[in-house]
mmCIF file of C-alpha atoms in Angstrom:
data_model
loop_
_atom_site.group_PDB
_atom_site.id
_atom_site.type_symbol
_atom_site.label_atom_id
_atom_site.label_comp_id
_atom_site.label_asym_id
_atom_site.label_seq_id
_atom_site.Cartn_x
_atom_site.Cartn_y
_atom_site.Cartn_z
ATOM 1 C CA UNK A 1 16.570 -17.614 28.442
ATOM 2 C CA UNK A 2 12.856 -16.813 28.731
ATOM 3 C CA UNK A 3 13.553 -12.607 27.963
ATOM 4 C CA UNK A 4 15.704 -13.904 25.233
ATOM 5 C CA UNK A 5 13.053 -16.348 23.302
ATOM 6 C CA UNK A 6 10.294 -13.556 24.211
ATOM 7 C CA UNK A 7 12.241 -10.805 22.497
ATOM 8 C CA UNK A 8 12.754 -13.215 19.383
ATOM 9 C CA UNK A 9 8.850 -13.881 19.749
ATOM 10 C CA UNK A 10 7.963 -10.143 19.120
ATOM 11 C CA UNK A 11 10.555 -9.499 16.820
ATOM 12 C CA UNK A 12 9.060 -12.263 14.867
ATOM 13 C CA UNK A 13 5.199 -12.281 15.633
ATOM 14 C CA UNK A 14 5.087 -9.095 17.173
ATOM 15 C CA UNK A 15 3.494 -8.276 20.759
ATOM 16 C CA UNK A 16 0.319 -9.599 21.746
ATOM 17 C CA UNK A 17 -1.508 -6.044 21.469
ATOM 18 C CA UNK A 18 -0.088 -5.400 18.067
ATOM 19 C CA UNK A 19 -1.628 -8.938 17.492
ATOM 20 C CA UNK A 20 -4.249 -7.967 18.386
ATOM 21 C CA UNK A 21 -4.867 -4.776 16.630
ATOM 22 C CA UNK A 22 -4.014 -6.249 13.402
ATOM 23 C CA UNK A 23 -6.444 -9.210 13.686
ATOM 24 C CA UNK A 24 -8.916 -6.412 15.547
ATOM 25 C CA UNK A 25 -8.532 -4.499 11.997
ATOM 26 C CA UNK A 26 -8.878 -6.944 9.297
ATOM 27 C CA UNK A 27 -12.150 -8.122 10.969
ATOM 28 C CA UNK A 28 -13.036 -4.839 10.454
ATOM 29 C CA UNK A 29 -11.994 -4.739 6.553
ATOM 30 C CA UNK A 30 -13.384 -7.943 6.450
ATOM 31 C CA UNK A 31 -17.126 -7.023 7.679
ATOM 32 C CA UNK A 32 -17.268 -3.705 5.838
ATOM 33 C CA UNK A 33 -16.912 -5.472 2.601
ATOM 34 C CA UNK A 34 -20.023 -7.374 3.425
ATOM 35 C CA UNK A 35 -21.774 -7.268 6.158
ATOM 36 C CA UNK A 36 -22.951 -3.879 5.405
ATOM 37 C CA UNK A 37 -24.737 -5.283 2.231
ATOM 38 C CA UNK A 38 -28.590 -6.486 2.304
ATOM 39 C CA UNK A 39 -27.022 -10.425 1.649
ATOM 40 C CA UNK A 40 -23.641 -9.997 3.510
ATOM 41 C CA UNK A 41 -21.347 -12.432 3.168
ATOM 42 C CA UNK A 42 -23.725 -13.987 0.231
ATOM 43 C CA UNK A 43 -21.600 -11.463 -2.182
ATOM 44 C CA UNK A 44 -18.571 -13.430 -1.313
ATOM 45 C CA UNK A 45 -19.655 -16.158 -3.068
ATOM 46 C CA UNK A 46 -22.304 -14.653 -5.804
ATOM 47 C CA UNK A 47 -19.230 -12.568 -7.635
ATOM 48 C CA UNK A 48 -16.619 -15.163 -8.315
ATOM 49 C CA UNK A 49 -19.532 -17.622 -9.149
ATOM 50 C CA UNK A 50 -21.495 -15.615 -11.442
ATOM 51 C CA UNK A 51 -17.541 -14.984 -13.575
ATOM 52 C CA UNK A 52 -17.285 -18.617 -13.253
ATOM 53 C CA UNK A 53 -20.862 -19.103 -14.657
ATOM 54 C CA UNK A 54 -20.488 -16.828 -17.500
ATOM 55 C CA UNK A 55 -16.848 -18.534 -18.512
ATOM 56 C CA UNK A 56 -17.997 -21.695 -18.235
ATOM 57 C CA UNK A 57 -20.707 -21.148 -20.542
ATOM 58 C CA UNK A 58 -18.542 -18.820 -23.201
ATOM 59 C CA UNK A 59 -15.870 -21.657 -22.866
ATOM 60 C CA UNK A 60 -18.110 -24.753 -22.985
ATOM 61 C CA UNK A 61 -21.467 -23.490 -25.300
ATOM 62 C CA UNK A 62 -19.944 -21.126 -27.554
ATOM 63 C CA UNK A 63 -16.258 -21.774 -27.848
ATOM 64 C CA UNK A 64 -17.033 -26.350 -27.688
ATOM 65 C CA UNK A 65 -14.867 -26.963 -25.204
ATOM 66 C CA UNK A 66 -15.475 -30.286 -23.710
ATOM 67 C CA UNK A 67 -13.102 -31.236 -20.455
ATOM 68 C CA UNK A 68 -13.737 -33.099 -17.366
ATOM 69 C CA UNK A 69 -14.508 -31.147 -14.209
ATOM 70 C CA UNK A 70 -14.034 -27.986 -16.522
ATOM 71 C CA UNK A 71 -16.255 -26.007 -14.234
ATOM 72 C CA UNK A 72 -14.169 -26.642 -11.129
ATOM 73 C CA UNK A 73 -10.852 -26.182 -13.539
ATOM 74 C CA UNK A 74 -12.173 -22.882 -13.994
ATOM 75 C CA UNK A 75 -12.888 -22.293 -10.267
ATOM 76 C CA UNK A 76 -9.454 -23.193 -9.496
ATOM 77 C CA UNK A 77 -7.636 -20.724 -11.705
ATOM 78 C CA UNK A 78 -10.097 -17.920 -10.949
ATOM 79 C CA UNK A 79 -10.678 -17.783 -7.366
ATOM 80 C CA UNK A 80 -6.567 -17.793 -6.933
ATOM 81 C CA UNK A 81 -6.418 -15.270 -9.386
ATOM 82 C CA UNK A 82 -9.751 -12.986 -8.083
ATOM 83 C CA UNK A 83 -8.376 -12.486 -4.309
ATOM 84 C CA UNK A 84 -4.849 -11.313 -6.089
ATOM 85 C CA UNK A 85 -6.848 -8.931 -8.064
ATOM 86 C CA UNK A 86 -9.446 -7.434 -5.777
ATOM 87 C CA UNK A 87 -6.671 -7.451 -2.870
ATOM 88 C CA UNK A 88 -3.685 -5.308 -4.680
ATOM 89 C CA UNK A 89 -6.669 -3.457 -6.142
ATOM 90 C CA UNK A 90 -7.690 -2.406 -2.665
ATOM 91 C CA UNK A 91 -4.609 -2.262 -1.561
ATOM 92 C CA UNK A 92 -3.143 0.405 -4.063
ATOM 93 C CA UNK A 93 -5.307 2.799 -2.375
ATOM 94 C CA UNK A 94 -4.629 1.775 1.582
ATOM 95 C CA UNK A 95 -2.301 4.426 2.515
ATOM 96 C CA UNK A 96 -5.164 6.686 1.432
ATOM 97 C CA UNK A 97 -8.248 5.297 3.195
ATOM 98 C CA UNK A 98 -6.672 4.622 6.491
ATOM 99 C CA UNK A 99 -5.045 8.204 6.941
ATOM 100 C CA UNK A 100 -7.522 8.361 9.622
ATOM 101 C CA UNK A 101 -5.504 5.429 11.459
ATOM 102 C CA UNK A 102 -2.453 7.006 10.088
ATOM 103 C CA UNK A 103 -3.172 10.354 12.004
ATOM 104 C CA UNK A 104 -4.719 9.109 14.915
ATOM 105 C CA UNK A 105 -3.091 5.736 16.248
ATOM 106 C CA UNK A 106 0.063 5.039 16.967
ATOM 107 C CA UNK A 107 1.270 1.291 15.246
ATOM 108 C CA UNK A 108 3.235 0.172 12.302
ATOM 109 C CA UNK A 109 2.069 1.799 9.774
ATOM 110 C CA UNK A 110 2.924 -1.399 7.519
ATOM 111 C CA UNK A 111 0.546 -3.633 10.050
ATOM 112 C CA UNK A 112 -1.835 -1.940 7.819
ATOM 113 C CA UNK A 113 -1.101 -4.111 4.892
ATOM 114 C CA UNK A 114 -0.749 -7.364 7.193
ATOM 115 C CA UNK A 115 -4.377 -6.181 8.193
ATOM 116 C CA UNK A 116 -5.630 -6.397 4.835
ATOM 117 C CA UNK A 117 -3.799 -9.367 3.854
ATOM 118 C CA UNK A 118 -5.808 -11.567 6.677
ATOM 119 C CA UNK A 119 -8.753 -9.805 5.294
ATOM 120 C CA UNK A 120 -8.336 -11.161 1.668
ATOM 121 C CA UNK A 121 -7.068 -14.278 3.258
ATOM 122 C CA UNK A 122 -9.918 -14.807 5.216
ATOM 123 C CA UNK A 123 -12.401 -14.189 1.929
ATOM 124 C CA UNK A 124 -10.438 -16.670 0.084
ATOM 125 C CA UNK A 125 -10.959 -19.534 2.072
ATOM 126 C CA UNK A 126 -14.606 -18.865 2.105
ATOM 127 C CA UNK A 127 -14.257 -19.173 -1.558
ATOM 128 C CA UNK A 128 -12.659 -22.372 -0.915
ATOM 129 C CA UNK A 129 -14.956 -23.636 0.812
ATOM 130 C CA UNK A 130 -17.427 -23.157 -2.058
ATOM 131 C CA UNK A 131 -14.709 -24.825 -3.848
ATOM 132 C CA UNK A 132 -14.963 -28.050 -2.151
ATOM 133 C CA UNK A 133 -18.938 -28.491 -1.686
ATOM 134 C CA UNK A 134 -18.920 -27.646 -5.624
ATOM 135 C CA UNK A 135 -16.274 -30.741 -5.837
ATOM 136 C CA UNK A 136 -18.591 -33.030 -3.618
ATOM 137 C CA UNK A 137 -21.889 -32.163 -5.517
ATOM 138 C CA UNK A 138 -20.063 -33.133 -8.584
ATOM 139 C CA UNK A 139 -18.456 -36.053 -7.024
ATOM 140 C CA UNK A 140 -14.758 -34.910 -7.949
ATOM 141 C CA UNK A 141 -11.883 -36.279 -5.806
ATOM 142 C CA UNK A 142 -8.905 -34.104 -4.729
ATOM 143 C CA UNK A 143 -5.488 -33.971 -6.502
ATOM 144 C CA UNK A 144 -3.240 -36.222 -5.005
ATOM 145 C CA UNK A 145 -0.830 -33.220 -3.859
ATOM 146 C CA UNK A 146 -3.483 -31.857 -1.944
ATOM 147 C CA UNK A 147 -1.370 -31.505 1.209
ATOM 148 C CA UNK A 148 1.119 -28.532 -0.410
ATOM 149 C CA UNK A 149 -1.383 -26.233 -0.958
ATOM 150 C CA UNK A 150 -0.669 -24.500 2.277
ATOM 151 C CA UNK A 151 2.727 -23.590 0.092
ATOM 152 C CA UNK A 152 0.598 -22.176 -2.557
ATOM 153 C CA UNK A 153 -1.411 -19.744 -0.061
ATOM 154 C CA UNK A 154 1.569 -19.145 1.917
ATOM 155 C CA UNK A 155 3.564 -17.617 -1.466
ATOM 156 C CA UNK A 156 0.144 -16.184 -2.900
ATOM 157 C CA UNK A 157 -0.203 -13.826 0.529
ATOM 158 C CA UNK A 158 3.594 -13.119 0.207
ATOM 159 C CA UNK A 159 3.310 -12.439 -3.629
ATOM 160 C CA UNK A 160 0.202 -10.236 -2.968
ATOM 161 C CA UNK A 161 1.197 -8.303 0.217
ATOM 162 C CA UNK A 162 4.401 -7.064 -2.013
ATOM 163 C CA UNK A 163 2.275 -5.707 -4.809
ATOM 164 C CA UNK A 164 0.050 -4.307 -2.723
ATOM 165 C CA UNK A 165 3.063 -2.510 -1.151
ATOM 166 C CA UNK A 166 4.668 -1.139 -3.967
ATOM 167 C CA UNK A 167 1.421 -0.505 -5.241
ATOM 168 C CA UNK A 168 -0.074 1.210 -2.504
ATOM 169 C CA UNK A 169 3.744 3.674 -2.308
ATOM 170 C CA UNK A 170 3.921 4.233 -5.725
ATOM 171 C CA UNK A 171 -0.171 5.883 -6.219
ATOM 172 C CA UNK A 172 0.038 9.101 -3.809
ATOM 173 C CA UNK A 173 3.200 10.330 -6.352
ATOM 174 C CA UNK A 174 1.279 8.426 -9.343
ATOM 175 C CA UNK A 175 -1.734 8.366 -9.519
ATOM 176 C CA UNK A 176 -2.284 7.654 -13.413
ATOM 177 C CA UNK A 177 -1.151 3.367 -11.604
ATOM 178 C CA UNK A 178 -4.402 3.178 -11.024
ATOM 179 C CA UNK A 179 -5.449 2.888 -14.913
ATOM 180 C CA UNK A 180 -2.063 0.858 -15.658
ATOM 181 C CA UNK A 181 -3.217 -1.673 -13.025
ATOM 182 C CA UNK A 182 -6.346 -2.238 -13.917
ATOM 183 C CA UNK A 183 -4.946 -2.454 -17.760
ATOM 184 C CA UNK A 184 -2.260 -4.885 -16.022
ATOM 185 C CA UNK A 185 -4.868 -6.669 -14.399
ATOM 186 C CA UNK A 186 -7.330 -7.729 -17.441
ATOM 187 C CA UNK A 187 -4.209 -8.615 -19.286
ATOM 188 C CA UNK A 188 -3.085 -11.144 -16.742
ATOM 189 C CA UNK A 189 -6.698 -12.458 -16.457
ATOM 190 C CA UNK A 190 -6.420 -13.751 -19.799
ATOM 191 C CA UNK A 191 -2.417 -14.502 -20.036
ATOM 192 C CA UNK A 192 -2.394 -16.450 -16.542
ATOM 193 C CA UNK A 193 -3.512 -19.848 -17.557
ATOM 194 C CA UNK A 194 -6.715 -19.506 -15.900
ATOM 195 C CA UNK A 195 -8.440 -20.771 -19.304
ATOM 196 C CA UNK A 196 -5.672 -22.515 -20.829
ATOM 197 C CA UNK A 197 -3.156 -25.065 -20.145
ATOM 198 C CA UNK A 198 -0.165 -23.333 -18.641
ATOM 199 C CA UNK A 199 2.293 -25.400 -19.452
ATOM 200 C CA UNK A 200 1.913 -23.835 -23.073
ATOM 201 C CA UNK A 201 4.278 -21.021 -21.851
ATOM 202 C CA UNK A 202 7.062 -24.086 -20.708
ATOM 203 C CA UNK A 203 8.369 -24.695 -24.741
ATOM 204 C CA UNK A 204 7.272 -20.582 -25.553
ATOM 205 C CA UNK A 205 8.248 -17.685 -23.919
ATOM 206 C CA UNK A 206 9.359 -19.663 -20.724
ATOM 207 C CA UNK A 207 10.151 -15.942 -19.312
ATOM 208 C CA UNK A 208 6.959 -15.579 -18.728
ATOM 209 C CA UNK A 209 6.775 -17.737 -15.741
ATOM 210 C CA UNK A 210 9.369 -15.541 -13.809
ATOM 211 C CA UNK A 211 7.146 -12.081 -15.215
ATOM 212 C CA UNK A 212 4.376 -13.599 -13.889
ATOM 213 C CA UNK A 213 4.636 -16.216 -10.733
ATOM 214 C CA UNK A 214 0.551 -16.690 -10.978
ATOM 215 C CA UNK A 215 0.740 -18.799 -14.163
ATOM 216 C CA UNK A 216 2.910 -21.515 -11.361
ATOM 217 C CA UNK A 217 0.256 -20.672 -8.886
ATOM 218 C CA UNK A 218 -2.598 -21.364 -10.796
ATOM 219 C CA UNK A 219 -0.980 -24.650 -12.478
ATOM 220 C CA UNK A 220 -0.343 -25.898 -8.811
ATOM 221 C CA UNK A 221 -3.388 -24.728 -7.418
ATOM 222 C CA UNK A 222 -5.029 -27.335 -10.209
ATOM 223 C CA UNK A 223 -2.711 -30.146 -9.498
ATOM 224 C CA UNK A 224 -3.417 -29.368 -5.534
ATOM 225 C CA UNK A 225 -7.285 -28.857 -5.528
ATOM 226 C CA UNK A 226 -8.507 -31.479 -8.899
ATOM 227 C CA UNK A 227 -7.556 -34.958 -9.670
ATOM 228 C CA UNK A 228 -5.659 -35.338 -12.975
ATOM 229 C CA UNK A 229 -3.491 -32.397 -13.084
ATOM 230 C CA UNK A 230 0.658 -32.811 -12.252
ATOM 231 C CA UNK A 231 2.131 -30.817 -9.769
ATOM 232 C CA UNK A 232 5.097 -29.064 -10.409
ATOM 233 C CA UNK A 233 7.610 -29.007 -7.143
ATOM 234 C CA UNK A 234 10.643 -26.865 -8.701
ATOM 235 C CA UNK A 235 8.196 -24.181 -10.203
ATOM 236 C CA UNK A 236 6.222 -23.743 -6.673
ATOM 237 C CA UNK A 237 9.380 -23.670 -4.972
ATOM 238 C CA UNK A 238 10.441 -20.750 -7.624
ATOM 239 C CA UNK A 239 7.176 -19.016 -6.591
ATOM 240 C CA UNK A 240 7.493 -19.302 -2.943
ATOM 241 C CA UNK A 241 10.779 -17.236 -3.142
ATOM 242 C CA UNK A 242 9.603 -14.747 -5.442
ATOM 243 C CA UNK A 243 6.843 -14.080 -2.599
ATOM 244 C CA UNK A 244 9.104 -13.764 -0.038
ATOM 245 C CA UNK A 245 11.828 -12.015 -1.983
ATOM 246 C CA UNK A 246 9.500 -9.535 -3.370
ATOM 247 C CA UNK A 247 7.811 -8.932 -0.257
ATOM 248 C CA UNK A 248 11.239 -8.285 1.784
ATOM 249 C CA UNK A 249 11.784 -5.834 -0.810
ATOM 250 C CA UNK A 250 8.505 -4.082 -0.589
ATOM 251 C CA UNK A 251 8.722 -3.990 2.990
ATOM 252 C CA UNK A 252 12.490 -2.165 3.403
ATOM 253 C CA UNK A 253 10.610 0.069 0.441
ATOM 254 C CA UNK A 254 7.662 0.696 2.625
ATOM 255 C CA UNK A 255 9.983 1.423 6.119
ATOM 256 C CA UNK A 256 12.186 3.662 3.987
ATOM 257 C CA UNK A 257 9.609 5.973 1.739
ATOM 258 C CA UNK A 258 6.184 5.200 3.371
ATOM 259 C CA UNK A 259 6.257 8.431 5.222
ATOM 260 C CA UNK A 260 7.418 10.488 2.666
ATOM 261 C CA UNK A 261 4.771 9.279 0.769
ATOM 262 C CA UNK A 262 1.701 9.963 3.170
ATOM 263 C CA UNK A 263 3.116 13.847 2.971
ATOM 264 C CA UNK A 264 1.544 13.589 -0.139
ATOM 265 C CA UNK A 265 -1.681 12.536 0.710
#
C-alpha cells in the first residue's frame, strides 16, 4: 500500500529532489529579478504602483471619474493583469535563456516553466500584500467572497503557465511572436476591464469572455479583494477550466515538440 500511494505521490508532486530543484530554481529567478538591483525587492512594488499612480490620476483628474476606493479598484485589475503580462513575457523566451540548464542538467525540461511560475507567483503575493496595507490605510473592508480567491490564483497560474508554454514553443520557429505579443498584450491592457466595468462585455460581444478568461479574473478578483463588487461563481468556474484545459494542452504540446524546438535554438 505504502509503494503504491508513494508512486501516486511522485507521479503527482513529483520526487522530493525534483521538488527541490524546482523550488531551488525559482528562488533563483526570483532573486535575479531583484536582488541584483541597488533597492531589490523595492522594484517589486515601485513598478505596478507608479502604473497605478499615473492611471489613477489620468482616470480621476483628467478623465472626472469619481468612484469609491477607485485607487484600490485599479490595483485590483492591474496587479492580476501585470504578473500575467510580465510572466508570459518572460516566459516566451525561457527555452532560450535556460539552454544552459537545458545542456547541462538532467530534469524535466517543462519543470522549467513550473520554476518560473512559483517565481511570478511568489512576486504576486508581494504585490498583494501591498494590496492589503493600501486597503487598511484607506480603511477599506474586504469583499465578502474573500475566501475564493485561492480559485482565482489557482486558474490565473494555470491560465499563465499555458501561455507561457505555447508561447515559449512557438518563438525559436517564430520569432516575429515576440512583436504580436507585446501588440496582444497592450490591447488586452485596455480591453480587460481593468478600467471599466466588465460586465459591459455580458449584453455585447459576450464572446469575449471565452477569448479572453482575464476579463472573469479581474471581475472576481474585485468582488474577492473590495467590498461592493458581486462575484460571479459560474464565470470563475468557466475560468478555472480554461486554465487547466489550456494548460493540459500546452503541456502534451511541450512533451511532444519541446525538443524539436530547442534544435533550433
Amino acid at each position: 500500500m505504502k509503494s503504491g500511494l508513494g508512486k501516486i505521490y511522485i507521479t503527482i508532486f513529483g520526487s522530493k529532489p525534483r521538488l527541490e530543484r524546482i523550488w531551488k530554481i525559482a528562488q533563483v529567478d526570483f532573486k535575479k529579478r531583484y536582488y541584483n538591483d541597488r533597492f531589490g525587492l523595492l522594484w517589486a512594488l515601485v513598478n505596478p504602483l507608479s502604473q497605478i499612480a499615473l492611471y489613477y490620476f489620468v482616470f480621476t483628474r483628467i478623465l472626472q471619474r469619481q468612484e469609491d476606493n477607485f485607487v484600490l479598484y485599479l490595483f485590483g485589475g492591474l496587479i492580476i493583469w501585470l504578473a500575467f503580462s510580465q510572466a508570459t513575457t518572460i516566459g516566451l523566451r525561457l527555452l532560450t535563456n535556460k539552454m544552459h540548464l537545458i545542456e547541462s542538467v538532467q530534469f524535466e525540461w517543462i519543470d522549467l516553466y513550473t520554476s518560473h511560475m512559483i517565481s511570478f507567483t511568489i512576486g504576486l503575493l508581494f504585490n498583494l500584500l501591498a494590496y492589503f496595507a493600501l486597503m487598511i490605510l484607506t480603511g477599506t473592508n474586504l469583499g465578502t467572497n474573500f475566501y475564493l480567491f485561492p480559485v482565482i490564483l489557482i486558474s490565473w497560474f494555470f491560465i499563465t503557465a499555458g501561455v507561457s508554454i505555447i508561447l515559449g514553443l512557438i518563438r525559436p520557429i517564430f520569432e516575429d511572436i515576440n512583436h504580436i505579443w507585446s501588440i496582444l498584450l497592450m490591447v488586452g491592457l485596455w480591453v480587460t476591464g481593468i478600467f471599466f466595468p466588465g460586465t459591459y462585455y455580458f449584453d455585447n460581444h459576450s464572446w469575449f469572455l471565452i477569448v479572453n478568461p482575464f476579463v472573469g479574473l479581474v471581475l472576481n478578483t474585485r468582488a474577492c479583494l473590495l467590498e461592493g463588487n458581486e462575484i460571479y461563481f459560474q464565470l470563475m468556474l468557466i475560468n478555472l477550466a480554461y486554465g487547466v484545459i489550456l494548460y493540459g494542452i500546452a503541456f502534451v504540446l511541450f512533451k511532444k515538440f519541446a525538443k524539436k524546438v530547442t534544435e533550433r535554438l
